[in-house]
Amino acid sequence: MSRYSVFSLVRNAFSYHQNWQRAWRSPDPKREYDVVIVGGGGHGLATAYYLATECGITNVAVIEKGWLGGGNTGRNTTIVRSNYLWDESAALYGHAMQLWQGLSQALNYNVMYSPRGLLHLAHSVHDMQEIQRRGNAIYLNGIDSEFLSPEQVREMVPFMSMEGRYPVLGALLQKRGGTARHDAVAWGYARAADAAGVDIIQNCEVTGFDIQDGTVTGVQTSRGRIGAKTVGVVTAGHSSVMAEMAGFRMPLESFPLQALVSEPVKPVVDCVIMSNGVHAYISQSDKGELVIGASSDAYNSYTQRGSYDIIEDTLQAICEMYPLFTRMRMLRQWGGIVDVTVDRSPIISKTPVRNLYFNCGWGTGGFKCTPGSGHVFAHSLANGDMHAIAAPFSMDRFNSGALVDEGAASAVAH
Amino acid sequence: MTQDNRLPAGGLIDRSRTLSFEFDGKTYTGHPGDTLASALMANGVTLLGRSFKYHRPRGLLAAGSEEPNALIQLERGAHTEPNTRATAIELYDGLNACSQNRWPSLKYDIGVVNSWLSRFFPAGFYYKTFMWPERLWMTYEHVIRRAAGLGVSPRLPDPDRYEHRHDQPELLVVGAGPAGLAAALSGARAGKRVVLVDENPQLGGSLLGSRDTIDGQSALDWVAGVRAELAEHPCVRVLTRTTLTGYFDYNYLIATEHVTAHLGPQASDDLPRQRLWKFRAKSVVLATGAIERPLVFADNDRPGILLASAVRTYQHRFGVLPGRRLVVFTNNDSAYSTAIDAASAGVAVTLVDCRDTAGDAAERGADAAGVTRMMGSAITGVSYRNGLQSVDVMALSADGTRVDGPVQKVPCDSACSSGGWNPAVHLHSQAKGKLRWLEDTHTYAPAACASTMPHSSVGACDGEFSLDQALNAGWAAGGATGPAPSAERVASIGALRPLWVVPCDHPVGEGPKKHFHEFQNDATAADLWLAQREGFESIEHTKRYTTTGMATDQGKTSNVNAIGILASSRGITVPEVGVTTFRPPYTPLTFGAIVGQNRRHLFHMVRKTPIHDWQADHGAVFEDVGDWKRARYYPKPGEDMDAAVRRECQAVREGVGLFDASTLGKIDLQGEDVAWLLDMLYTNAWGGLAVGKCRYGLMLNEHGMVFDDGVTTRVAENHYHMTTTTGGAARVLGWIEEWLQTEWPDKRVHATSVTEQWAVMALNGPRARAVLEALTEDDVSNDALPFMGFKEIQLAGVPARVFRISFTGEQAFEVNVPARYGRFVWEQMVAAGAAHDMVIYGTETMHVLRAEKGFIIVGQDSDGTMTPSDLDMDWIVSKKKADFLGKRSLTRSDTSRDGRKQLVGLLSEDPSLVLPEGAHVVSELRAAPPMPMIGHVTSSYFSPNVDGGRSIALAVIQGGFKRKGDWVDLPLIDGRRVRAKVVDPVFVDAAGERVKS
Ligand SMILES: Cc1cc2nc3c(=O)[nH]c(=O)nc-3n(C[C@H](O)[C@H](O)[C@H](O)COP(=O)(O)OP(=O)(O)OC[C@H]3O[C@@H](n4cnc5c(N)ncnc54)[C@H](O)[C@@H]3O)c2cc1C
């Protein structure tokens, strides 16, 4: 892999950028791999990268039915944070947070992780109780968190309305929270994984699993059979479909989740602002677009489009927080299919089929954990045993009742 | 300034009136009917903005909503609006506009250094750098953020308002060009309820910028006739200045109408600025026309270089031309009309055609008009210095990849190009319609559409470029039987020569000249090739890597060119490259229009109890609980919340207090199977509940976790009154309905929300009965109405339901009267209570009193992870019932294990210290986090009634029941370390005597 740097940019400028290498190869699939990862989103690519660079397994393929990063990775609102309530989540998202730091350098690809600060607003006594509880838990888990008074909030976010229907009574701040560039995360992992020997195979859909005596031996694809000693499925909104192919049920529901951006303007929102009370969140991209999201559609679907009402509700909430944005314009609106578990926590797990593993259920909030998820999943696949941080997220918890219920205490979980 | 570029005559402007306006601080004039774009052109202003990345000077490209360059900051202060297309701003007197994205001025912009350094900033350069040292990224980013963005967001509240309207047309026609007008007219004659929308202020579409003849009359006369006829039909609605922006499932479409937005800040206050229409249409006809695409030649982005059709539109619609010496560069016949019309207006026109021959008619027309033609040639360079100076023209090789021969400099002050036409398929694509590639006109046109969104495309947006065909197709789509309007058949495009990138005197991408396909975001052909070289092969990857099509025009003029460039460089066909998805909206629409009237008090309705106004009059401080306003406490002069709550708490336990509990969720249940239903919903047994009796119950979700609680009373044989928590009312009703409708459709139960039908007043305290007795003749003694009893009585002359239930542990009566009597009865109670020193108390006191008794609040002391056993409420879980919701889960290994978090009381070591709610209990106190947490404080108050006044708290702690008597540590976030003793959560009247008194 030729390294990217200012110097390489300047050097290439003199040859009119004719000599840049491909970011990743486009190989034909081999007959067999040690590990096949199904799904070329951020989580799948990160898994492959850590397998090849940390676990010494380089005979790996990532199989993607479309273009890599084209699922939720390329559709999300890019919020990164680790201020979750339960210890198990704190360990997982905290692990990711550590990997975000230095990720651009490790991948030699600028993923633009920007810890610009993330605020959860509280609008009622009940909200205050919720952020106090969560803030204290986060603090005791050794993760940064601070309570802000309304005055401090006003100072940090000057143009937001503090009064009105939902006055701001306080906020929980995570300074290391912020955003990262979604495409860059997928491309950075893809390029580094490819450089470490991983085959990235796009436009190749997995249509079935070869299972012998309860053990997976390969996958059927639109480009033929590909053998595998171990298979990791990382297909987000399509995971229940994949589980069905493997003969078991995955406790997931798939919903459309929408987001939108405004036309770009000069900086006006510097941090990420989330409000469970008015039910919306907002940040501003480096390009200047306001990036806005909210809750998922209420019905199950695989169509990657949601209903217009959600957009209306979302913008009503945003304009309640920011009444001066009514003259701003919506530029683009889209949806992705999110895979939601009953406890709003992911599934990183062995399955009833030997050597077949699933990493899914990230629902509305998995982008932030891309490095952490890939890392613990890679180690689990390599060792044949779940990584300690991943262990609480096994499918078994739905039988035992040991849920990690992030939905029970707070509402939105992006 | 004078309007030098205004033609002496022509155009649909009103020359009798002159409007004055300001652009970048200078004053200019124009006429009604002008857009800001046409008025600036008339005044000879060509430099209108700076591009996003390289800050290159930019002028107009188009005349319509596809304009990528001329983005304006319209107006100042509260009325300001960033990124507004000058081509879409109708001129009004006093208009104030500013250019964007430049500093210190449009002419001298510091950002232009980016342009000098552009060689180092190819597509995606930011992924490759700004990485060292890591900590500096935030600094780099700060600079990048300030350089990015275009206009400036408003900083003041919007003075205008917006509204929504709904309509359900049988036929919705989008676009009022010839095809759309024919469709609407035909639909109207066929008796349909028709809605016709067009983004322009006038009907006519492309006819406004041309000189065609329809049905033997001038096209504009024909339009006027159609307009008049449509106005006669009572079932036809014509909406101009209305852009259809979104096409959603099942023919649900939205459009924004500019009601007063085009009038500027001085518009009337009576009308909304914009109106958002929501249509549910039986059928939809898309007649959205086609958008011309530019040729991608060297430095094609210079101010003064437009689209050929735009020049013609400016001439015919606005009576203005961009200059006196025009070069028209084309690969098809359509631009010939531009050349001919401009030449007829006295402009010196040179036509550069990359083909060796054009259509006969076109050639003849051009020659007759005195247009100089340079065939088989291409523009290879542009000299620009404060305006266009000249273009370089060279001969094009037969395969279109090279130019050679001598360079001919053609002096000019304006230029335009046509690279062909793209049907505006955006709405068709939004409706999940497929596209087909037309080999003759080299463009995408609509193919099959999804059955859930039935529509047809007619005219240019269907890839039919002749007027005659447009009229026919529109007419047929409308459904009328008579003959269609007709026009002369002309081949408008002729034989198009695809020339996706126009070569120049150095290899494209390897020299100073830039070939832009995407103007606003500064993406060039070389960027597309770089993306390909680096493996970003999928069109979606290319788009994201080069930002093609991601500007505010969403690629209206650039997408097909990008696809064509990729196809030709990869040696594959255009369809093989694939297309990106067009997403809503068609053009950006304001948040205000989307939000509509639902702002401020109409956003989420504030819910108020019937007693709200009395409370407000009597100094209550309110809190928000869900959508409700609830009185939190009633301070006397000089009291803060603590003092008021102490006084209220004491008075209730010692005498009597009155509390407004109207927000409690109330569900009326009737039917034969209610008792059965209650047995399923609640954990305890309901079989034996007699008429006139109340019972408390817990509801569990499927995981066996407590999700609501409340008292249900048997009012009559098959009639029950259920109460829920305030916040859980809607959820519980939804839960009941979900089960009844999906799993138990055979059960006979009617569940009705009656939360707002009853005003609820809770009298609590040892003298509660005395107050009640003062207002009723009925017997409310302990024998007649014992604890957990229910009775209907006359109270202050009003029928009332009285429940002997208590959330304080005191003697208590919950009086329900029809909501309309609420305030009256409340006032009667207040009067009757005076003799007993009755206190009026709020939610805060209610919380303290119930915590003193160890009563939980679902959602505060339990959070969706607590079972009844965790709350020490095993007694309420029936062991005998065969089933109830959540029962199965209670036996799961984790749910039934020991050592789960359990509800206990906490007494802080320092009795004056009220533990913060949300503070955590740790198993091991360390100097600094992380520390292992074993539970947290759920409720915490100062209680004046416990031990003569001290703090009390409820908490959930792992294995808490066994820890009673132990001391635990709570490290607080502010650094304090606090100790507390684990105790039983009942702090007052553990024997439970008082409630029965
Ligand atoms: C609108 C929206 C906003 C969001 N906002 C945030 C946010 O702000 N912060 C946050 O942390 N998270 C957010 N999320 C969630 C986040 O995007 C996801 O949790 C995360 O990106 C999931 O990554 P992934 O790699 O698991 O899935 P994906 O990126 O969806 O990758 C799965 C891949 O599997 C492929 N695939 C599926 N089936 C097959 C098959 N049969 N064969 C081969 N390949 C297959 C798909 O094509 C896809 O590329 C948001 C999601 C959406 C939709």
Short mmCIF file of C-alpha atoms in Angstrom, two decimals, chain B residues 513-858:
data_model
loop_
_atom_site.label_atom_id
_atom_site.label_comp_id
_atom_site.label_asym_id
_atom_site.label_seq_id
_atom_site.Cartn_x
_atom_site.Cartn_y
_atom_site.Cartn_z
CA LYS B 513 -7.54 24.10 -17.92
CA LYS B 514 -10.36 22.47 -16.05
CA HIS B 515 -13.31 20.58 -17.48
CA PHE B 516 -16.22 20.85 -15.08
CA HIS B 517 -19.21 18.59 -15.23
CA GLU B 518 -20.37 19.59 -11.74
CA PHE B 519 -20.13 23.29 -11.10
CA GLN B 520 -21.13 24.03 -7.54
CA ASN B 521 -18.89 21.41 -5.95
CA ASP B 522 -16.09 21.88 -8.48
CA ALA B 523 -15.93 18.34 -9.78
CA THR B 524 -14.12 17.80 -13.07
CA ALA B 525 -13.76 15.03 -15.58
CA ALA B 526 -10.28 14.42 -14.20
CA ASP B 527 -11.79 13.87 -10.74
CA LEU B 528 -14.07 11.19 -12.17
CA TRP B 529 -11.11 9.46 -13.80
CA LEU B 530 -9.12 9.66 -10.61
CA ALA B 531 -11.97 8.02 -8.73
CA GLN B 532 -12.02 5.22 -11.31
CA ARG B 533 -8.27 4.80 -11.13
CA GLU B 534 -8.44 4.47 -7.38
CA GLY B 535 -11.11 1.80 -7.53
CA PHE B 536 -14.21 3.84 -6.78
CA GLU B 537 -15.93 2.11 -9.66
CA SER B 538 -19.50 1.89 -8.55
CA ILE B 539 -21.30 5.04 -9.60
CA GLU B 540 -22.32 5.53 -5.97
CA HIS B 541 -18.67 5.43 -4.95
CA THR B 542 -17.70 7.83 -7.70
CA LYS B 543 -20.46 10.18 -6.65
CA ARG B 544 -19.43 10.19 -3.03
CA TYR B 545 -15.71 10.38 -3.74
CA THR B 546 -15.98 13.26 -6.16
CA THR B 547 -19.13 14.83 -4.59
CA THR B 548 -20.76 14.78 -8.03
CA GLY B 549 -24.49 15.37 -7.74
CA MET B 550 -24.31 16.22 -4.07
CA ALA B 551 -24.63 19.98 -4.46
CA THR B 552 -27.81 21.93 -3.81
CA ASP B 553 -28.97 21.31 -7.40
CA GLN B 554 -28.58 17.56 -6.79
CA GLY B 555 -26.85 17.06 -10.10
CA LYS B 556 -29.63 18.27 -12.38
CA THR B 557 -27.16 19.38 -15.03
CA SER B 558 -24.24 17.13 -14.05
CA ASN B 559 -25.31 13.57 -13.34
CA VAL B 560 -25.80 12.32 -16.87
CA ASN B 561 -22.61 14.02 -18.02
CA ALA B 562 -20.72 12.27 -15.24
CA ILE B 563 -22.15 8.91 -16.25
CA GLY B 564 -21.35 9.60 -19.89
CA ILE B 565 -17.77 10.57 -19.07
CA LEU B 566 -17.31 7.38 -17.07
CA ALA B 567 -18.81 5.24 -19.81
CA SER B 568 -16.59 6.70 -22.50
CA SER B 569 -13.41 6.44 -20.46
CA ARG B 570 -14.14 2.87 -19.42
CA GLY B 571 -15.24 1.86 -22.89
CA ILE B 572 -18.59 0.58 -21.69
CA THR B 573 -22.13 1.65 -22.43
CA VAL B 574 -23.86 4.27 -20.37
CA PRO B 575 -26.43 1.85 -18.90
CA GLU B 576 -23.55 -0.36 -17.76
CA VAL B 577 -22.29 2.45 -15.56
CA GLY B 578 -25.57 2.50 -13.64
CA VAL B 579 -27.44 5.43 -12.16
CA THR B 580 -27.59 6.95 -8.72
CA THR B 581 -30.90 7.32 -6.94
CA PHE B 582 -32.71 10.62 -7.11
CA ARG B 583 -33.93 11.30 -3.61
CA PRO B 584 -36.55 13.75 -2.48
CA PRO B 585 -36.80 16.66 -2.63
CA TYR B 586 -36.70 17.73 -6.29
CA THR B 587 -35.57 21.19 -5.23
CA PRO B 588 -34.73 22.05 -1.63
CA LEU B 589 -37.71 23.20 0.41
CA THR B 590 -37.75 25.16 3.62
CA PHE B 591 -37.98 23.50 6.99
CA GLY B 592 -40.73 26.05 7.61
CA ALA B 593 -42.92 24.63 4.86
CA ILE B 594 -42.40 21.12 6.16
CA VAL B 595 -43.17 22.16 9.71
CA GLY B 596 -46.21 24.19 8.63
CA GLN B 597 -48.39 25.66 11.31
CA ASN B 598 -47.26 23.09 13.86
CA ARG B 599 -44.95 25.32 15.80
CA ARG B 600 -44.75 26.61 19.32
CA HIS B 601 -48.07 25.98 21.07
CA LEU B 602 -49.26 23.88 18.13
CA PHE B 603 -46.13 21.69 18.11
CA HIS B 604 -46.99 19.33 20.91
CA MET B 605 -50.23 20.37 22.51
CA VAL B 606 -49.92 21.34 26.14
CA ARG B 607 -52.38 19.33 28.19
CA LYS B 608 -54.00 21.09 31.10
CA THR B 609 -56.34 19.73 33.74
CA PRO B 610 -59.73 21.35 34.40
CA ILE B 611 -58.21 22.83 37.54
CA HIS B 612 -55.16 24.28 35.81
CA ASP B 613 -56.30 27.88 35.71
CA TRP B 614 -57.26 27.86 39.38
CA GLN B 615 -53.81 26.54 40.19
CA ALA B 616 -52.12 29.17 38.08
CA ASP B 617 -54.19 31.85 39.81
CA HIS B 618 -53.10 30.52 43.17
CA GLY B 619 -49.40 30.68 42.53
CA ALA B 620 -48.68 27.07 41.60
CA VAL B 621 -45.29 26.35 40.06
CA PHE B 622 -45.79 23.89 37.21
CA GLU B 623 -43.66 21.09 35.84
CA ASP B 624 -43.87 19.31 32.50
CA VAL B 625 -44.88 15.67 32.77
CA GLY B 626 -45.15 14.28 29.28
CA ASP B 627 -47.44 16.73 27.53
CA TRP B 628 -49.10 17.72 30.80
CA LYS B 629 -48.55 20.74 32.94
CA ARG B 630 -48.77 19.65 36.55
CA ALA B 631 -48.72 21.88 39.64
CA ARG B 632 -45.48 21.00 41.40
CA TYR B 633 -45.86 23.06 44.59
CA TYR B 634 -47.62 26.15 45.88
CA PRO B 635 -45.09 28.51 47.46
CA LYS B 636 -46.32 31.05 49.98
CA PRO B 637 -44.62 34.44 49.81
CA GLY B 638 -40.97 34.02 50.72
CA GLU B 639 -40.96 30.23 50.37
CA ASP B 640 -38.68 28.28 48.07
CA MET B 641 -39.57 24.81 46.83
CA ASP B 642 -38.06 23.06 49.86
CA ALA B 643 -39.93 25.18 52.34
CA ALA B 644 -43.21 24.86 50.49
CA VAL B 645 -42.90 21.11 50.15
CA ARG B 646 -42.06 20.65 53.84
CA ARG B 647 -45.09 22.66 54.83
CA GLU B 648 -47.33 20.76 52.41
CA CYS B 649 -45.99 17.36 53.50
CA GLN B 650 -46.49 18.02 57.17
CA ALA B 651 -49.95 19.42 56.72
CA VAL B 652 -51.15 16.34 54.85
CA ARG B 653 -49.92 13.90 57.49
CA GLU B 654 -51.28 16.03 60.33
CA GLY B 655 -54.51 17.36 58.87
CA VAL B 656 -55.66 17.17 55.30
CA GLY B 657 -54.44 18.09 51.82
CA LEU B 658 -56.02 18.38 48.39
CA PHE B 659 -54.23 17.30 45.23
CA ASP B 660 -55.17 17.48 41.56
CA ALA B 661 -54.71 13.97 40.18
CA SER B 662 -56.61 14.53 36.94
CA THR B 663 -53.65 13.58 34.75
CA LEU B 664 -53.78 9.96 35.87
CA GLY B 665 -54.46 7.72 32.89
CA LYS B 666 -58.04 6.43 32.93
CA ILE B 667 -59.41 3.67 30.75
CA ASP B 668 -63.04 2.66 30.73
CA LEU B 669 -63.39 -1.09 30.20
CA GLN B 670 -66.70 -2.68 29.36
CA GLY B 671 -67.79 -6.09 28.20
CA GLU B 672 -68.22 -9.68 29.27
CA ASP B 673 -64.55 -10.50 29.17
CA VAL B 674 -63.07 -7.62 31.13
CA ALA B 675 -62.41 -9.77 34.20
CA TRP B 676 -60.61 -12.27 32.00
CA LEU B 677 -58.61 -9.48 30.39
CA LEU B 678 -57.57 -8.04 33.74
CA ASP B 679 -56.35 -11.46 34.78
CA MET B 680 -54.11 -11.48 31.73
CA LEU B 681 -52.91 -7.89 32.03
CA TYR B 682 -52.14 -7.86 35.73
CA THR B 683 -50.00 -10.26 37.73
CA ASN B 684 -52.53 -10.78 40.52
CA ALA B 685 -55.88 -12.55 40.47
CA TRP B 686 -58.95 -10.49 39.60
CA GLY B 687 -61.66 -13.09 39.62
CA GLY B 688 -63.24 -12.32 42.96
CA LEU B 689 -63.39 -8.54 42.72
CA ALA B 690 -66.88 -7.47 43.79
CA VAL B 691 -68.80 -4.57 42.31
CA GLY B 692 -67.85 -1.47 44.28
CA LYS B 693 -64.32 -2.66 45.04
CA CYS B 694 -60.91 -1.43 43.90
CA ARG B 695 -57.72 -3.40 43.43
CA TYR B 696 -54.11 -2.44 42.78
CA GLY B 697 -52.21 -4.25 40.05
CA LEU B 698 -48.86 -4.41 38.25
CA MET B 699 -48.54 -4.92 34.51
CA LEU B 700 -45.52 -6.65 33.01
CA ASN B 701 -44.17 -6.57 29.48
CA GLU B 702 -43.13 -9.73 27.62
CA HIS B 703 -39.81 -9.75 29.46
CA GLY B 704 -41.53 -9.95 32.81
CA MET B 705 -40.54 -6.40 33.64
CA VAL B 706 -42.91 -4.00 35.36
CA PHE B 707 -44.19 -1.47 32.86
CA ASP B 708 -47.21 0.12 34.52
CA ASP B 709 -49.27 0.03 37.67
CA GLY B 710 -52.56 1.38 38.89
CA VAL B 711 -55.88 0.70 40.52
CA THR B 712 -58.81 -0.82 38.68
CA THR B 713 -62.32 -0.65 40.09
CA ARG B 714 -65.38 -2.67 39.29
CA VAL B 715 -68.01 -0.03 38.71
CA ALA B 716 -70.77 -2.44 37.63
CA GLU B 717 -71.18 -6.04 36.57
CA ASN B 718 -69.28 -5.77 33.28
CA HIS B 719 -67.88 -2.30 33.68
CA TYR B 720 -64.49 -1.40 35.09
CA HIS B 721 -62.53 1.81 35.57
CA MET B 722 -58.78 1.37 35.13
CA THR B 723 -56.18 3.93 36.15
CA THR B 724 -52.64 4.02 34.82
CA THR B 725 -49.61 6.19 35.44
CA THR B 726 -49.79 9.66 33.89
CA GLY B 727 -47.01 8.92 31.42
CA GLY B 728 -48.18 5.39 30.65
CA ALA B 729 -51.79 6.10 29.69
CA ALA B 730 -51.38 5.92 25.93
CA ARG B 731 -48.94 3.04 26.14
CA VAL B 732 -51.30 0.93 28.24
CA LEU B 733 -54.26 1.58 25.97
CA GLY B 734 -52.08 0.68 22.96
CA TRP B 735 -50.95 -2.48 24.75
CA ILE B 736 -54.53 -3.53 25.51
CA GLU B 737 -55.60 -2.85 21.93
CA GLU B 738 -52.63 -4.69 20.48
CA TRP B 739 -53.43 -7.83 22.44
CA LEU B 740 -57.15 -7.61 21.83
CA GLN B 741 -56.74 -7.07 18.13
CA THR B 742 -53.92 -9.50 17.38
CA GLU B 743 -54.16 -12.33 19.89
CA TRP B 744 -57.60 -12.17 21.49
CA PRO B 745 -59.97 -10.92 18.82
CA ASP B 746 -62.69 -13.22 20.19
CA LYS B 747 -62.79 -11.45 23.55
CA ARG B 748 -65.56 -8.99 24.20
CA VAL B 749 -63.96 -5.92 25.66
CA HIS B 750 -64.28 -2.26 24.76
CA ALA B 751 -61.42 -0.12 26.00
CA THR B 752 -61.86 3.66 25.86
CA SER B 753 -59.56 6.36 27.06
CA VAL B 754 -61.43 8.60 29.52
CA THR B 755 -58.43 10.41 30.96
CA GLU B 756 -59.77 13.79 29.99
CA GLN B 757 -63.40 13.01 30.82
CA TRP B 758 -62.86 13.00 34.58
CA ALA B 759 -61.40 15.58 36.93
CA VAL B 760 -59.73 13.80 39.80
CA MET B 761 -59.20 15.36 43.23
CA ALA B 762 -57.42 13.47 45.96
CA LEU B 763 -58.23 14.32 49.55
CA ASN B 764 -55.54 12.89 51.79
CA GLY B 765 -54.92 13.04 55.52
CA PRO B 766 -56.58 12.18 58.82
CA ARG B 767 -59.26 14.85 58.32
CA ALA B 768 -60.03 13.97 54.68
CA ARG B 769 -63.41 12.49 55.53
CA ALA B 770 -64.45 15.55 57.46
CA VAL B 771 -63.92 17.72 54.39
CA LEU B 772 -65.82 15.30 52.19
CA GLU B 773 -68.72 15.07 54.61
CA ALA B 774 -69.15 18.82 54.52
CA LEU B 775 -70.05 18.53 50.86
CA THR B 776 -72.30 15.48 50.72
CA GLU B 777 -75.35 14.00 52.35
CA ASP B 778 -74.27 10.51 51.35
CA ASP B 779 -72.71 8.17 53.84
CA VAL B 780 -68.95 8.10 53.37
CA SER B 781 -68.12 6.59 56.73
CA ASN B 782 -65.57 3.84 57.04
CA ASP B 783 -68.35 1.26 57.06
CA ALA B 784 -70.16 2.65 54.06
CA LEU B 785 -66.97 3.33 52.09
CA PRO B 786 -64.06 1.33 53.50
CA PHE B 787 -60.48 1.32 52.23
CA MET B 788 -60.36 0.00 48.64
CA GLY B 789 -64.06 0.68 48.27
CA PHE B 790 -65.89 2.65 45.64
CA LYS B 791 -69.14 4.60 45.75
CA GLU B 792 -71.15 6.95 43.57
CA ILE B 793 -72.41 9.93 45.53
CA GLN B 794 -73.76 13.45 45.09
CA LEU B 795 -71.05 15.92 45.98
CA ALA B 796 -71.76 19.62 46.07
CA GLY B 797 -74.77 18.82 43.96
CA VAL B 798 -72.76 17.01 41.34
CA PRO B 799 -72.60 13.27 40.63
CA ALA B 800 -69.23 11.99 41.78
CA ARG B 801 -67.36 8.71 41.89
CA VAL B 802 -65.37 8.30 45.07
CA PHE B 803 -62.57 5.76 45.39
CA ARG B 804 -61.07 4.93 48.79
CA ILE B 805 -57.54 4.57 47.49
CA SER B 806 -54.39 6.22 48.72
CA PHE B 807 -50.97 7.05 47.37
CA THR B 808 -49.85 8.65 50.63
CA GLY B 809 -50.68 5.97 53.15
CA GLU B 810 -53.21 8.31 54.76
CA GLN B 811 -56.97 8.13 54.89
CA ALA B 812 -57.78 9.17 51.35
CA PHE B 813 -60.61 9.71 48.91
CA GLU B 814 -60.08 10.08 45.18
CA VAL B 815 -63.03 12.04 43.94
CA ASN B 816 -63.82 11.85 40.23
CA VAL B 817 -66.33 14.23 38.72
CA PRO B 818 -67.08 14.88 35.06
CA ALA B 819 -64.37 17.20 33.81
CA ARG B 820 -66.74 20.09 33.24
CA TYR B 821 -67.56 20.20 36.96
CA GLY B 822 -63.91 19.89 37.96
CA ARG B 823 -63.14 23.46 38.78
CA PHE B 824 -66.46 24.00 40.56
CA VAL B 825 -66.08 20.98 42.81
CA TRP B 826 -62.44 21.86 43.47
CA GLU B 827 -63.46 25.32 44.64
CA GLN B 828 -66.17 23.80 46.85
CA MET B 829 -63.58 21.52 48.40
CA VAL B 830 -61.18 24.37 48.95
CA ALA B 831 -63.93 26.28 50.72
CA ALA B 832 -64.98 23.29 52.82
CA GLY B 833 -61.35 22.56 53.64
CA ALA B 834 -60.72 25.98 55.07
CA ALA B 835 -62.31 24.96 58.35
CA HIS B 836 -59.77 22.13 58.59
CA ASP B 837 -56.69 24.14 57.59
CA MET B 838 -56.54 22.08 54.43
CA VAL B 839 -53.40 22.50 52.33
CA ILE B 840 -53.32 22.37 48.55
CA TYR B 841 -50.30 20.37 47.46
CA GLY B 842 -48.49 19.54 44.26
CA THR B 843 -46.61 16.68 42.66
CA GLU B 844 -43.46 17.23 44.64
CA THR B 845 -45.22 16.68 47.96
CA MET B 846 -47.08 13.76 46.45
CA HIS B 847 -43.68 12.25 45.58
CA VAL B 848 -42.30 12.74 49.08
CA LEU B 849 -45.37 11.31 50.76
CA ARG B 850 -45.44 8.19 48.62
CA ALA B 851 -41.69 7.69 49.06
CA GLU B 852 -42.17 7.87 52.85
CA LYS B 853 -44.45 4.89 52.38
CA GLY B 854 -42.11 3.11 49.99
CA PHE B 855 -44.61 3.28 47.11
CA ILE B 856 -42.84 3.11 43.78
CA ILE B 857 -43.31 5.29 40.75
CA VAL B 858 -43.06 3.15 37.67
#
